[in-house]
Tab-separated table of C-alpha atoms in Angstrom:
chain	number	residue	atom	x	y	z
A	1	GLU	CA	67.330	71.610	74.657
A	2	PRO	CA	70.335	69.829	73.303
A	3	GLU	CA	70.037	67.583	70.561
A	4	VAL	CA	71.857	65.102	68.370
A	5	THR	CA	72.458	66.682	64.866
A	6	GLN	CA	73.455	64.621	61.863
A	7	THR	CA	75.220	65.574	58.490
A	8	PRO	CA	74.598	65.636	55.614
A	9	SER	CA	70.595	65.082	55.450
A	10	HIS	CA	70.604	63.418	52.453
A	11	GLN	CA	73.667	62.129	50.197
A	12	VAL	CA	73.773	60.531	46.809
A	13	THR	CA	76.502	58.265	45.940
A	14	GLN	CA	77.701	55.986	43.227
A	15	MET	CA	78.208	52.168	43.932
A	16	GLY	CA	81.825	51.674	45.024
A	17	GLN	CA	82.609	54.988	46.524
A	18	GLU	CA	83.428	56.091	50.214
A	19	VAL	CA	80.549	57.559	52.235
A	20	ILE	CA	81.181	59.440	55.731
A	21	LEU	CA	78.270	60.209	57.658
A	22	ARG	CA	78.840	62.782	60.687
A	23	CYS	CA	77.136	62.978	63.805
A	24	VAL	CA	77.621	65.168	66.917
A	25	PRO	CA	75.971	63.490	70.016
A	26	ILE	CA	74.702	65.479	72.865
A	27	SER	CA	77.693	66.620	75.100
A	28	ASN	CA	77.428	64.919	78.359
A	29	HIS	CA	76.766	61.395	76.617
A	30	LEU	CA	78.970	58.554	77.038
A	31	TYR	CA	77.477	55.899	74.578
A	32	PHE	CA	76.608	56.486	71.084
A	33	TYR	CA	75.158	54.557	68.124
A	34	TRP	CA	74.462	54.147	64.668
A	35	TYR	CA	71.231	52.465	63.212
A	36	ARG	CA	69.716	52.321	59.851
A	37	GLN	CA	66.344	52.050	58.599
A	38	ILE	CA	66.073	50.548	54.860
A	39	LEU	CA	62.607	52.610	53.460
A	40	GLY	CA	59.325	51.794	55.381
A	41	GLN	CA	61.001	48.838	57.287
A	42	LYS	CA	62.668	48.092	61.016
A	43	VAL	CA	65.360	50.165	62.499
A	44	GLU	CA	67.951	48.150	62.468
A	45	PHE	CA	71.296	48.146	65.127
A	46	LEU	CA	74.625	48.641	63.398
A	47	VAL	CA	77.179	49.193	65.926
A	48	SER	CA	77.535	50.991	69.830
A	49	PHE	CA	80.586	52.702	70.891
A	50	TYR	CA	81.545	53.543	74.625
A	51	ASN	CA	84.848	54.920	76.030
A	52	ASN	CA	86.498	55.148	72.634
A	53	GLU	CA	86.034	51.653	71.211
A	54	ILE	CA	83.218	49.797	69.845
A	55	SER	CA	81.176	48.072	72.665
A	56	GLU	CA	78.898	46.054	70.151
A	57	LYS	CA	78.247	45.590	66.586
A	58	SER	CA	75.557	43.675	64.440
A	59	GLU	CA	76.164	41.379	61.913
A	60	ILE	CA	75.319	43.856	59.118
A	61	PHE	CA	78.321	46.352	60.244
A	62	ASP	CA	80.881	44.113	58.294
A	63	ASP	CA	84.206	45.290	57.074
A	64	GLN	CA	83.180	47.897	54.908
A	65	PHE	CA	82.011	49.809	58.016
A	66	SER	CA	83.875	52.090	60.560
A	67	VAL	CA	83.448	54.343	63.242
A	68	GLU	CA	85.327	57.048	64.578
A	69	ARG	CA	85.291	59.553	67.405
A	70	PRO	CA	88.100	61.693	65.957
A	71	ASP	CA	88.339	64.938	68.203
A	72	GLY	CA	85.747	64.543	71.307
A	73	SER	CA	82.981	65.714	69.589
A	74	ASN	CA	82.194	64.103	66.156
A	75	PHE	CA	81.109	60.640	65.534
A	76	THR	CA	81.593	59.348	62.398
A	77	LEU	CA	80.342	56.566	60.545
A	78	LYS	CA	82.494	55.516	57.455
A	79	ILE	CA	81.440	52.958	54.566
A	80	ARG	CA	84.448	51.835	52.798
A	81	SER	CA	82.962	51.040	49.208
A	82	THR	CA	78.850	51.469	48.905
A	83	LYS	CA	76.507	48.769	47.773
A	84	LEU	CA	73.406	49.439	46.247
A	85	GLU	CA	71.486	47.714	49.347
A	86	ASP	CA	73.537	50.546	51.752
A	87	SER	CA	70.807	52.906	50.765
A	88	ALA	CA	69.053	53.516	53.651
A	89	MET	CA	68.145	56.372	56.542
A	90	TYR	CA	71.333	56.227	58.933
A	91	PHE	CA	70.271	57.216	62.469
A	92	CYS	CA	72.739	58.342	65.023
A	93	ALA	CA	71.787	58.371	68.773
A	94	SER	CA	73.552	59.003	72.188
A	95	SER	CA	72.659	58.277	75.646
A	96	ARG	CA	73.940	59.196	79.294
A	97	SER	CA	73.454	55.664	80.250
A	98	THR	CA	71.637	52.617	79.183
A	99	GLY	CA	68.144	54.039	79.216
A	100	GLU	CA	66.632	56.326	76.832
A	101	LEU	CA	68.364	56.923	73.459
A	102	PHE	CA	68.474	60.576	71.858
A	103	PHE	CA	67.965	60.151	68.048
A	104	GLY	CA	69.290	62.474	65.311
A	105	GLU	CA	67.211	62.878	62.274
A	106	GLY	CA	69.052	61.003	60.149
A	107	SER	CA	71.251	60.911	57.067
A	108	ARG	CA	69.785	59.736	53.900
A	109	LEU	CA	71.901	57.731	51.770
A	110	THR	CA	71.501	56.738	48.083
A	111	VAL	CA	73.656	54.361	46.586
A	112	LEU	CA	73.240	54.418	42.468
B	1	SER	CA	66.838	37.542	69.850
B	2	GLN	CA	64.958	39.657	72.200
B	3	GLN	CA	63.387	41.797	69.582
B	4	GLY	CA	59.943	43.130	69.884
B	5	GLU	CA	57.459	42.714	67.441
B	6	GLU	CA	54.734	45.227	67.206
B	7	ASP	CA	50.956	44.478	66.556
B	8	PRO	CA	49.098	45.467	64.731
B	9	GLN	CA	51.497	46.412	61.733
B	10	ALA	CA	48.683	49.736	60.723
B	11	LEU	CA	45.868	50.865	62.705
B	12	SER	CA	43.630	53.760	61.332
B	13	ILE	CA	41.072	55.385	63.746
B	14	GLN	CA	39.251	58.618	63.952
B	15	GLU	CA	40.352	61.389	65.973
B	16	GLY	CA	39.104	61.018	69.610
B	17	GLU	CA	39.123	57.493	69.906
B	18	ASN	CA	41.805	55.372	71.740
B	19	ALA	CA	44.716	53.491	69.932
B	20	THR	CA	46.187	50.532	71.356
B	21	MET	CA	49.309	48.742	70.083
B	22	ASN	CA	50.668	45.660	71.196
B	23	CYS	CA	54.735	44.377	71.555
B	24	SER	CA	55.659	41.025	72.297
B	25	TYR	CA	59.610	40.154	72.587
B	26	LYS	CA	61.661	36.743	73.333
B	27	THR	CA	64.098	37.084	76.343
B	28	SER	CA	64.432	38.907	79.573
B	29	ILE	CA	64.563	42.388	79.687
B	30	ASN	CA	65.846	45.279	81.935
B	31	ASN	CA	63.658	48.104	80.550
B	32	LEU	CA	61.200	48.368	77.463
B	33	GLN	CA	60.758	51.537	75.688
B	34	TRP	CA	58.277	53.125	73.030
B	35	TYR	CA	59.667	55.522	70.566
B	36	ARG	CA	57.495	57.607	67.829
B	37	GLN	CA	58.666	58.422	64.394
B	38	ASN	CA	57.093	60.698	62.195
B	39	SER	CA	57.317	60.151	58.453
B	40	GLY	CA	61.039	60.690	57.463
B	41	ARG	CA	62.199	61.829	60.759
B	42	GLY	CA	64.020	60.546	63.481
B	43	LEU	CA	62.619	58.378	66.469
B	44	VAL	CA	61.731	60.231	69.609
B	45	HIS	CA	61.429	58.638	72.848
B	46	LEU	CA	57.970	58.267	74.417
B	47	ILE	CA	58.235	56.303	77.893
B	48	LEU	CA	60.262	53.996	79.581
B	49	ILE	CA	59.105	51.298	81.844
B	50	ARG	CA	61.309	48.842	84.002
B	51	SER	CA	61.160	44.932	84.235
B	52	ASN	CA	59.937	45.434	87.827
B	53	GLU	CA	56.970	48.023	86.900
B	54	ARG	CA	53.634	47.187	85.711
B	55	GLU	CA	52.166	50.319	84.569
B	56	LYS	CA	53.436	53.805	83.719
B	57	HIS	CA	51.805	57.016	82.252
B	58	SER	CA	52.704	59.854	80.798
B	59	GLY	CA	50.050	62.131	79.851
B	60	ARG	CA	48.016	60.826	77.390
B	61	LEU	CA	49.827	57.540	77.179
B	62	ARG	CA	49.537	54.547	79.328
B	63	VAL	CA	52.270	51.791	78.953
B	64	THR	CA	51.860	48.063	80.742
B	65	LEU	CA	54.388	45.435	81.021
B	66	ASP	CA	53.977	41.544	81.658
B	67	THR	CA	56.976	39.797	81.679
B	68	SER	CA	55.188	36.447	82.305
B	69	LYS	CA	53.677	36.850	78.753
B	70	LYS	CA	56.771	39.061	77.448
B	71	SER	CA	54.604	41.775	76.381
B	72	SER	CA	53.469	45.425	76.326
B	73	SER	CA	50.963	47.794	75.391
B	74	LEU	CA	51.131	51.317	74.420
B	75	LEU	CA	47.804	53.428	74.867
B	76	ILE	CA	47.129	56.761	73.516
B	77	THR	CA	43.930	58.081	74.683
B	78	ALA	CA	41.704	60.558	73.158
B	79	SER	CA	43.854	60.755	70.058
B	80	ARG	CA	44.717	63.503	67.854
B	81	ALA	CA	45.505	63.887	63.901
B	82	ALA	CA	49.099	64.956	65.138
B	83	ASP	CA	49.762	61.265	66.894
B	84	THR	CA	49.462	60.061	63.387
B	85	ALA	CA	53.079	58.422	63.418
B	86	SER	CA	54.759	55.199	63.426
B	87	TYR	CA	55.773	53.648	66.979
B	88	PHE	CA	58.192	51.157	67.756
B	89	CYS	CA	58.954	49.269	71.064
B	90	ALA	CA	62.415	48.331	71.808
B	91	THR	CA	64.013	46.264	74.511
B	92	ALA	CA	66.893	46.534	76.644
B	93	SER	CA	68.620	43.226	78.177
B	94	TYR	CA	70.433	42.925	81.219
B	95	ARG	CA	73.757	42.675	79.886
B	96	GLY	CA	75.683	45.788	80.209
B	97	ASN	CA	75.734	48.226	77.266
B	98	THR	CA	73.614	46.021	74.859
B	99	PRO	CA	71.886	47.947	72.327
B	100	LEU	CA	68.150	48.719	72.014
B	101	VAL	CA	66.274	46.359	69.913
B	102	PHE	CA	63.511	47.469	67.760
B	103	GLY	CA	60.755	46.016	66.362
B	104	LYS	CA	58.897	46.555	63.472
B	105	GLY	CA	56.742	49.592	64.323
B	106	THR	CA	52.873	50.118	64.165
B	107	ARG	CA	51.651	52.533	61.586
B	108	LEU	CA	49.098	54.927	63.585
B	109	SER	CA	46.735	57.118	61.198
B	110	VAL	CA	44.338	59.204	63.080
B	111	ILE	CA	41.584	60.591	60.906
B	112	ALA	CA	40.273	64.118	61.750
């Protein structure tokens, strides 16, 4: 069964460093998302991407964040200069339409 | 915000009992979805109910939707220890490709 894959599963970085989280969505899906979940808390929307551009973004998704779909299969989230409060689990999701989302297993980011 | 809010925050039951979780939201929706998350893992879609539906079943899951009260419930019948997880409701608005907005989740513990 097709699935969303995310790498790395865990990344530890120093405050101020750049981080790139990678996702391979399900191949025939058209909508792509990044969510994050601080440990034990709610799942927060960051950004949605459709037709090669950002369709929606939340207040969390400030200038330090960017997304790219560089080669038609990967979907990346970049954090330019990480802060301690960026420590969280980052989930990529994709969907065929505006219904069910398929989530990856997440990338745990720890900022020291 | 149309954010769903689950109730209770935590629920502990014996194996074989039924578990009921509730979700309330604030604005008009196109559909409401329930997801499950095992500890440290990605979210898995369970069931989607559209705004013109009142009840839906899938295996041991039963979901109801009351749009007049802006609320939904998820019933898991004959619970098993493997049902132990966090359960989230998520709402989708009518407005194009708006992202799913998740609640804080209900942590269900099923004791064998």
